[in-house]
């Protein structure tokens, strides 16, 4: 992988799968990999907060729990990206020409 020899890496995985039993096979799937990343990765919203219980001095006699405010974490699989071309909308109403300048907006579903 470090040498970007992807065909060699793929061959090594197939060889490894040949040595393993059925219950230990390594799955090779780009779609499953991308889905697993979506299920594990999160966006942090800098404008909204959520409460989380945090334990301090764990294992000591003065252990206590406190509610703290942290940035809200949203799973990537719950976020949809919408692109809007604002200059195009402006050009429609002003009846003038425009160039493409796309902006991205993120919304939680």
Short mmCIF file of N, CA, C and O in Angstrom, two decimals:
data_model
loop_
_atom_site.label_atom_id
_atom_site.label_comp_id
_atom_site.label_asym_id
_atom_site.label_seq_id
_atom_site.Cartn_x
_atom_site.Cartn_y
_atom_site.Cartn_z
N UNK A 1 0.83 -1.19 0.00
CA UNK A 1 0.00 0.00 0.00
C UNK A 1 0.87 1.26 0.00
O UNK A 1 0.52 2.22 -0.66
N UNK A 2 1.97 1.26 0.75
CA UNK A 2 2.83 2.44 0.80
C UNK A 2 3.45 2.76 -0.55
O UNK A 2 3.69 3.91 -0.87
N UNK A 3 3.70 1.72 -1.35
CA UNK A 3 4.30 1.91 -2.67
C UNK A 3 3.23 2.11 -3.74
O UNK A 3 3.54 2.18 -4.92
N UNK A 4 1.98 2.15 -3.32
CA UNK A 4 0.83 2.31 -4.23
C UNK A 4 0.76 1.18 -5.24
O UNK A 4 0.35 1.37 -6.38
N UNK A 5 1.14 -0.01 -4.79
CA UNK A 5 1.04 -1.21 -5.61
C UNK A 5 -0.28 -1.88 -5.25
O UNK A 5 -0.33 -2.85 -4.51
N UNK A 6 -1.38 -1.34 -5.77
CA UNK A 6 -2.71 -1.79 -5.38
C UNK A 6 -3.02 -3.19 -5.90
O UNK A 6 -3.71 -3.96 -5.24
N UNK A 7 -2.51 -3.54 -7.06
CA UNK A 7 -2.76 -4.90 -7.55
C UNK A 7 -2.05 -5.91 -6.68
O UNK A 7 -2.57 -7.00 -6.42
N UNK A 8 -0.86 -5.58 -6.18
CA UNK A 8 -0.15 -6.45 -5.25
C UNK A 8 -0.88 -6.58 -3.92
O UNK A 8 -0.95 -7.67 -3.34
N UNK A 9 -1.44 -5.48 -3.45
CA UNK A 9 -2.19 -5.51 -2.19
C UNK A 9 -3.45 -6.35 -2.35
O UNK A 9 -3.80 -7.14 -1.46
N UNK A 10 -4.12 -6.22 -3.49
CA UNK A 10 -5.31 -7.02 -3.75
C UNK A 10 -4.95 -8.50 -3.82
O UNK A 10 -5.63 -9.35 -3.25
N UNK A 11 -3.85 -8.82 -4.49
CA UNK A 11 -3.41 -10.21 -4.58
C UNK A 11 -3.07 -10.77 -3.20
O UNK A 11 -3.38 -11.93 -2.90
N UNK A 12 -2.45 -9.95 -2.36
CA UNK A 12 -2.11 -10.39 -1.00
C UNK A 12 -3.37 -10.68 -0.20
O UNK A 12 -3.43 -11.66 0.56
N UNK A 13 -4.41 -9.85 -0.36
CA UNK A 13 -5.67 -10.10 0.36
C UNK A 13 -6.34 -11.38 -0.12
O UNK A 13 -6.86 -12.16 0.68
N UNK A 14 -6.33 -11.61 -1.43
CA UNK A 14 -6.91 -12.85 -1.94
C UNK A 14 -6.14 -14.06 -1.44
O UNK A 14 -6.73 -15.09 -1.09
N UNK A 15 -4.81 -13.93 -1.36
CA UNK A 15 -4.00 -15.04 -0.84
C UNK A 15 -4.29 -15.27 0.64
O UNK A 15 -4.39 -16.41 1.10
N UNK A 16 -4.44 -14.18 1.39
CA UNK A 16 -4.77 -14.28 2.81
C UNK A 16 -6.13 -14.95 3.01
O UNK A 16 -6.29 -15.82 3.87
N UNK A 17 -7.09 -14.58 2.18
CA UNK A 17 -8.42 -15.20 2.26
C UNK A 17 -8.37 -16.69 1.98
O UNK A 17 -9.14 -17.47 2.53
N UNK A 18 -7.44 -17.11 1.11
CA UNK A 18 -7.30 -18.52 0.81
C UNK A 18 -6.80 -19.33 2.00
O UNK A 18 -7.09 -20.52 2.13
N UNK A 19 -6.07 -18.67 2.90
CA UNK A 19 -5.52 -19.35 4.08
C UNK A 19 -6.50 -19.36 5.26
O UNK A 19 -6.33 -20.15 6.18
N UNK A 20 -7.46 -18.47 5.27
CA UNK A 20 -8.37 -18.33 6.41
C UNK A 20 -9.60 -19.22 6.23
O UNK A 20 -9.98 -19.56 5.11
N UNK A 21 -10.23 -19.53 7.35
CA UNK A 21 -11.50 -20.25 7.29
C UNK A 21 -12.62 -19.33 6.87
O UNK A 21 -12.47 -18.10 6.82
N UNK A 22 -13.79 -19.90 6.57
CA UNK A 22 -14.93 -19.12 6.10
C UNK A 22 -15.36 -18.02 7.07
O UNK A 22 -15.78 -16.95 6.66
N UNK A 23 -15.27 -18.28 8.38
CA UNK A 23 -15.73 -17.29 9.35
C UNK A 23 -14.75 -16.13 9.54
O UNK A 23 -15.08 -15.11 10.14
N UNK A 24 -13.53 -16.24 9.00
CA UNK A 24 -12.53 -15.18 9.16
C UNK A 24 -12.16 -14.48 7.86
O UNK A 24 -11.19 -13.74 7.80
N UNK A 25 -12.91 -14.70 6.81
CA UNK A 25 -12.59 -14.11 5.52
C UNK A 25 -12.61 -12.59 5.57
O UNK A 25 -13.46 -11.97 6.22
N UNK A 26 -11.66 -11.97 4.88
CA UNK A 26 -11.59 -10.51 4.78
C UNK A 26 -12.49 -10.08 3.63
O UNK A 26 -12.33 -10.54 2.50
N UNK A 27 -13.47 -9.22 3.90
CA UNK A 27 -14.38 -8.74 2.87
C UNK A 27 -13.71 -7.61 2.09
O UNK A 27 -13.20 -6.67 2.67
N UNK A 28 -13.75 -7.72 0.77
CA UNK A 28 -13.18 -6.68 -0.09
C UNK A 28 -14.34 -6.05 -0.84
O UNK A 28 -14.84 -6.60 -1.82
N UNK A 29 -14.78 -4.89 -0.34
CA UNK A 29 -15.91 -4.20 -0.97
C UNK A 29 -15.81 -2.71 -0.69
O UNK A 29 -15.85 -2.29 0.46
N UNK A 30 -15.69 -1.91 -1.72
CA UNK A 30 -15.63 -0.46 -1.57
C UNK A 30 -16.93 0.08 -0.99
O UNK A 30 -16.92 0.98 -0.15
N UNK A 31 -18.06 -0.46 -1.42
CA UNK A 31 -19.36 0.02 -0.94
C UNK A 31 -19.52 -0.25 0.55
O UNK A 31 -19.99 0.61 1.30
N UNK A 32 -19.16 -1.46 1.01
CA UNK A 32 -19.26 -1.77 2.44
C UNK A 32 -18.31 -0.91 3.25
O UNK A 32 -18.64 -0.48 4.36
N UNK A 33 -17.12 -0.63 2.71
CA UNK A 33 -16.15 0.21 3.41
C UNK A 33 -16.69 1.64 3.56
O UNK A 33 -16.64 2.22 4.64
N UNK A 34 -17.23 2.19 2.47
CA UNK A 34 -17.78 3.55 2.54
C UNK A 34 -18.95 3.62 3.51
O UNK A 34 -19.10 4.59 4.25
N UNK A 35 -19.81 2.59 3.53
CA UNK A 35 -20.94 2.57 4.45
C UNK A 35 -20.48 2.48 5.90
O UNK A 35 -21.03 3.14 6.77
N UNK A 36 -19.45 1.68 6.15
CA UNK A 36 -18.95 1.57 7.53
C UNK A 36 -18.34 2.89 8.00
O UNK A 36 -18.44 3.25 9.17
N UNK A 37 -17.71 3.64 7.08
CA UNK A 37 -17.20 4.96 7.45
C UNK A 37 -18.33 5.91 7.79
O UNK A 37 -18.24 6.69 8.73
N UNK A 38 -19.42 5.85 7.02
CA UNK A 38 -20.57 6.72 7.31
C UNK A 38 -21.18 6.42 8.67
O UNK A 38 -21.65 7.30 9.35
N UNK A 39 -21.18 5.14 9.05
CA UNK A 39 -21.78 4.75 10.31
C UNK A 39 -20.89 5.10 11.50
O UNK A 39 -21.36 5.11 12.64
N UNK A 40 -19.61 5.37 11.28
CA UNK A 40 -18.69 5.64 12.38
C UNK A 40 -18.27 7.10 12.45
O UNK A 40 -17.98 7.61 13.53
N UNK A 41 -18.20 7.79 11.33
CA UNK A 41 -17.70 9.16 11.28
C UNK A 41 -18.82 10.15 11.60
O UNK A 41 -19.98 9.92 11.30
N UNK A 42 -18.43 11.28 12.22
CA UNK A 42 -19.42 12.29 12.58
C UNK A 42 -18.93 13.67 12.18
O UNK A 42 -17.74 13.91 12.03
N UNK A 43 -19.89 14.56 11.98
CA UNK A 43 -19.63 15.98 11.85
C UNK A 43 -19.88 16.60 13.22
O UNK A 43 -20.75 16.15 13.96
N UNK A 44 -19.14 17.66 13.54
CA UNK A 44 -19.40 18.40 14.77
C UNK A 44 -19.98 19.75 14.39
O UNK A 44 -19.39 20.47 13.60
N UNK A 45 -21.12 20.05 14.96
CA UNK A 45 -21.78 21.33 14.72
C UNK A 45 -21.22 22.35 15.71
O UNK A 45 -21.30 22.15 16.93
N UNK A 46 -20.64 23.43 15.22
CA UNK A 46 -20.06 24.44 16.09
C UNK A 46 -21.10 25.40 16.66
O UNK A 46 -20.80 26.20 17.53
N UNK A 47 -22.34 25.32 16.16
CA UNK A 47 -23.38 26.25 16.58
C UNK A 47 -24.38 25.63 17.55
O UNK A 47 -25.16 26.35 18.15
N UNK A 48 -24.39 24.32 17.69
CA UNK A 48 -25.36 23.68 18.59
C UNK A 48 -24.61 22.81 19.61
O UNK A 48 -23.52 22.33 19.34
N UNK A 49 -25.22 22.64 20.75
CA UNK A 49 -24.59 21.92 21.86
C UNK A 49 -25.49 20.79 22.32
O UNK A 49 -26.70 20.82 22.15
N UNK A 50 -24.86 19.76 22.94
CA UNK A 50 -25.61 18.68 23.56
C UNK A 50 -24.99 18.42 24.93
O UNK A 50 -23.82 18.71 25.17
N UNK A 51 -25.79 17.89 25.85
CA UNK A 51 -25.32 17.57 27.19
C UNK A 51 -24.80 16.15 27.24
O UNK A 51 -25.40 15.23 26.70
N UNK A 52 -23.66 15.98 27.91
CA UNK A 52 -23.04 14.67 28.06
C UNK A 52 -22.64 14.52 29.53
O UNK A 52 -22.13 15.45 30.13
N UNK A 53 -22.88 13.33 30.09
CA UNK A 53 -22.44 13.05 31.46
C UNK A 53 -20.99 12.61 31.43
O UNK A 53 -20.62 11.71 30.68
N UNK A 54 -20.17 13.27 32.25
CA UNK A 54 -18.76 12.92 32.32
C UNK A 54 -18.40 12.61 33.76
O UNK A 54 -18.78 13.34 34.68
N UNK A 55 -17.68 11.49 33.96
CA UNK A 55 -17.28 11.07 35.30
C UNK A 55 -15.86 11.55 35.57
O UNK A 55 -14.95 11.33 34.76
N UNK A 56 -15.68 12.21 36.71
CA UNK A 56 -14.37 12.73 37.10
C UNK A 56 -13.84 11.91 38.27
O UNK A 56 -14.59 11.41 39.10
N UNK A 57 -12.51 11.77 38.34
CA UNK A 57 -11.82 11.03 39.42
C UNK A 57 -12.33 9.61 39.54
O UNK A 57 -12.59 9.12 40.64
N UNK A 58 -12.49 8.93 38.40
CA UNK A 58 -13.04 7.58 38.40
C UNK A 58 -12.10 6.62 39.14
O UNK A 58 -10.88 6.65 38.97
N UNK A 59 -12.66 5.79 39.99
CA UNK A 59 -11.88 4.82 40.76
C UNK A 59 -11.37 5.36 42.08
O UNK A 59 -10.75 4.63 42.85
N UNK A 60 -11.62 6.62 42.36
CA UNK A 60 -11.20 7.23 43.63
C UNK A 60 -12.43 7.43 44.51
O UNK A 60 -13.56 7.31 44.06
N UNK A 61 -12.19 7.75 45.77
CA UNK A 61 -13.34 7.91 46.68
C UNK A 61 -14.12 9.19 46.44
O UNK A 61 -15.27 9.30 46.84
N UNK A 62 -13.52 10.18 45.77
CA UNK A 62 -14.23 11.43 45.48
C UNK A 62 -14.72 11.47 44.02
O UNK A 62 -14.72 12.52 43.38
N UNK A 63 -15.19 10.34 43.49
CA UNK A 63 -15.72 10.25 42.13
C UNK A 63 -17.05 11.00 42.05
O UNK A 63 -17.90 10.88 42.94
N UNK A 64 -17.19 11.79 40.98
CA UNK A 64 -18.47 12.48 40.77
C UNK A 64 -18.75 12.59 39.28
O UNK A 64 -17.86 12.50 38.45
N UNK A 65 -20.04 12.74 38.95
CA UNK A 65 -20.49 12.88 37.57
C UNK A 65 -21.04 14.27 37.37
O UNK A 65 -21.74 14.80 38.23
N UNK A 66 -20.72 14.85 36.22
CA UNK A 66 -21.15 16.22 35.94
C UNK A 66 -21.64 16.28 34.50
O UNK A 66 -21.09 15.64 33.61
N UNK A 67 -22.72 17.03 34.26
CA UNK A 67 -23.24 17.27 32.91
C UNK A 67 -22.44 18.41 32.29
O UNK A 67 -22.32 19.49 32.87
N UNK A 68 -21.84 18.16 31.12
CA UNK A 68 -21.09 19.21 30.43
C UNK A 68 -21.68 19.40 29.04
O UNK A 68 -22.32 18.50 28.49
N UNK A 69 -21.49 20.58 28.48
CA UNK A 69 -21.98 20.92 27.15
C UNK A 69 -20.85 20.73 26.14
O UNK A 69 -19.74 21.25 26.34
N UNK A 70 -21.10 19.96 25.08
CA UNK A 70 -20.12 19.71 24.02
C UNK A 70 -20.79 19.97 22.68
O UNK A 70 -22.01 19.97 22.57
N UNK A 71 -19.98 20.20 21.62
CA UNK A 71 -20.58 20.37 20.29
C UNK A 71 -21.37 19.12 19.90
O UNK A 71 -20.95 18.00 20.18
N UNK A 72 -22.51 19.32 19.27
CA UNK A 72 -23.35 18.21 18.83
C UNK A 72 -22.64 17.42 17.74
O UNK A 72 -22.06 18.00 16.82
N UNK A 73 -22.66 16.09 17.87
CA UNK A 73 -22.08 15.22 16.86
C UNK A 73 -23.21 14.59 16.04
O UNK A 73 -24.16 14.07 16.60
N UNK A 74 -23.07 14.65 14.71
CA UNK A 74 -24.08 14.12 13.81
C UNK A 74 -23.42 13.08 12.92
O UNK A 74 -22.38 13.35 12.30
N UNK A 75 -23.99 11.88 12.85
CA UNK A 75 -23.44 10.84 11.98
C UNK A 75 -23.47 11.30 10.53
O UNK A 75 -24.43 11.93 10.08
N UNK A 76 -22.40 11.00 9.80
CA UNK A 76 -22.32 11.39 8.39
C UNK A 76 -23.47 10.79 7.60
O UNK A 76 -23.99 11.42 6.68
N UNK A 77 -23.93 9.60 7.97
CA UNK A 77 -25.03 8.97 7.23
C UNK A 77 -26.35 9.73 7.42
O UNK A 77 -27.27 9.55 6.65
N UNK A 78 -26.44 10.61 8.42
CA UNK A 78 -27.65 11.39 8.66
C UNK A 78 -27.60 12.78 8.02
O UNK A 78 -28.53 13.56 8.16
N UNK A 79 -26.50 13.11 7.33
CA UNK A 79 -26.34 14.43 6.74
C UNK A 79 -26.47 14.33 5.23
O UNK A 79 -25.89 13.46 4.61
N UNK A 80 -27.27 15.23 4.66
CA UNK A 80 -27.41 15.31 3.20
C UNK A 80 -26.82 16.63 2.75
O UNK A 80 -27.02 17.66 3.38
N UNK A 81 -26.08 16.59 1.65
CA UNK A 81 -25.44 17.79 1.13
C UNK A 81 -26.29 18.33 -0.01
O UNK A 81 -26.62 17.62 -0.94
N UNK A 82 -26.67 19.59 0.12
CA UNK A 82 -27.44 20.27 -0.92
C UNK A 82 -26.56 21.35 -1.52
O UNK A 82 -25.90 22.10 -0.80
N UNK A 83 -26.52 21.41 -2.83
CA UNK A 83 -25.76 22.46 -3.50
C UNK A 83 -26.75 23.42 -4.14
O UNK A 83 -27.73 23.01 -4.75
N UNK A 84 -26.48 24.68 -3.97
CA UNK A 84 -27.34 25.70 -4.56
C UNK A 84 -26.46 26.70 -5.30
O UNK A 84 -25.40 27.07 -4.83
N UNK A 85 -26.87 27.08 -6.45
CA UNK A 85 -26.13 28.02 -7.27
C UNK A 85 -26.79 29.39 -7.12
O UNK A 85 -27.67 29.75 -7.89
N UNK A 86 -26.37 30.14 -6.12
CA UNK A 86 -27.00 31.43 -5.81
C UNK A 86 -26.89 32.45 -6.94
O UNK A 86 -27.85 33.15 -7.22
N UNK A 87 -25.73 32.58 -7.62
CA UNK A 87 -25.69 33.55 -8.72
C UNK A 87 -26.69 33.25 -9.82
O UNK A 87 -27.19 34.15 -10.47
N UNK A 88 -27.01 31.97 -10.05
CA UNK A 88 -28.00 31.61 -11.07
C UNK A 88 -29.38 32.15 -10.69
O UNK A 88 -30.09 32.70 -11.53
N UNK A 89 -29.76 32.01 -9.44
CA UNK A 89 -31.04 32.52 -8.98
C UNK A 89 -31.08 34.04 -9.14
O UNK A 89 -32.07 34.62 -9.62
N UNK A 90 -29.99 34.70 -8.77
CA UNK A 90 -29.90 36.15 -8.92
C UNK A 90 -30.00 36.55 -10.39
O UNK A 90 -30.69 37.52 -10.74
N UNK A 91 -29.36 35.79 -11.27
CA UNK A 91 -29.40 36.10 -12.71
C UNK A 91 -30.80 35.94 -13.27
O UNK A 91 -31.21 36.70 -14.16
N UNK A 92 -31.54 34.97 -12.78
CA UNK A 92 -32.91 34.77 -13.27
C UNK A 92 -33.77 35.98 -12.95
O UNK A 92 -34.51 36.49 -13.79
N UNK A 93 -33.65 36.50 -11.74
CA UNK A 93 -34.48 37.64 -11.34
C UNK A 93 -33.99 38.96 -11.92
O UNK A 93 -34.79 39.86 -12.16
N UNK A 94 -32.69 39.08 -12.15
CA UNK A 94 -32.17 40.35 -12.69
C UNK A 94 -32.00 40.31 -14.20
O UNK A 94 -31.59 41.31 -14.79
N UNK A 95 -32.29 39.14 -14.83
CA UNK A 95 -32.18 38.95 -16.27
C UNK A 95 -30.78 39.30 -16.78
O UNK A 95 -30.61 40.00 -17.77
N UNK A 96 -29.75 38.82 -16.07
CA UNK A 96 -28.37 39.07 -16.49
C UNK A 96 -27.60 37.75 -16.55
O UNK A 96 -28.09 36.72 -16.10
N UNK A 97 -26.39 37.77 -17.12
CA UNK A 97 -25.56 36.58 -17.21
C UNK A 97 -24.81 36.38 -15.90
O UNK A 97 -24.57 37.32 -15.15
N UNK A 98 -24.39 35.13 -15.68
CA UNK A 98 -23.67 34.81 -14.45
C UNK A 98 -22.65 33.72 -14.72
O UNK A 98 -22.70 33.04 -15.74
N UNK A 99 -21.72 33.55 -13.79
CA UNK A 99 -20.77 32.44 -13.84
C UNK A 99 -21.12 31.48 -12.72
O UNK A 99 -21.73 31.86 -11.72
N UNK A 100 -20.71 30.23 -12.88
CA UNK A 100 -21.05 29.22 -11.88
C UNK A 100 -20.19 29.41 -10.63
O UNK A 100 -18.97 29.46 -10.69
N UNK A 101 -20.83 29.52 -9.48
CA UNK A 101 -20.15 29.64 -8.19
C UNK A 101 -20.99 28.86 -7.20
O UNK A 101 -21.89 29.38 -6.57
N UNK A 102 -20.71 27.58 -7.06
CA UNK A 102 -21.54 26.69 -6.26
C UNK A 102 -21.13 26.73 -4.80
O UNK A 102 -19.94 26.72 -4.49
N UNK A 103 -22.10 26.76 -3.90
CA UNK A 103 -21.85 26.70 -2.47
C UNK A 103 -22.52 25.45 -1.94
O UNK A 103 -23.56 25.04 -2.43
N UNK A 104 -21.93 24.86 -0.89
CA UNK A 104 -22.49 23.64 -0.31
C UNK A 104 -23.13 23.96 1.04
O UNK A 104 -22.58 24.72 1.83
N UNK A 105 -24.27 23.36 1.28
CA UNK A 105 -24.96 23.50 2.55
C UNK A 105 -25.22 22.12 3.11
O UNK A 105 -25.56 21.20 2.37
N UNK A 106 -25.07 21.95 4.41
CA UNK A 106 -25.24 20.66 5.05
C UNK A 106 -26.47 20.71 5.95
O UNK A 106 -26.64 21.63 6.73
N UNK A 107 -27.34 19.71 5.81
CA UNK A 107 -28.56 19.63 6.59
C UNK A 107 -28.66 18.26 7.24
O UNK A 107 -28.39 17.25 6.61
N UNK A 108 -29.09 18.25 8.49
CA UNK A 108 -29.31 16.99 9.18
C UNK A 108 -30.71 16.50 8.90
O UNK A 108 -31.65 17.27 8.88
N UNK A 109 -30.85 15.20 8.62
CA UNK A 109 -32.18 14.64 8.36
C UNK A 109 -32.68 13.92 9.59
O UNK A 109 -31.94 13.54 10.45
#
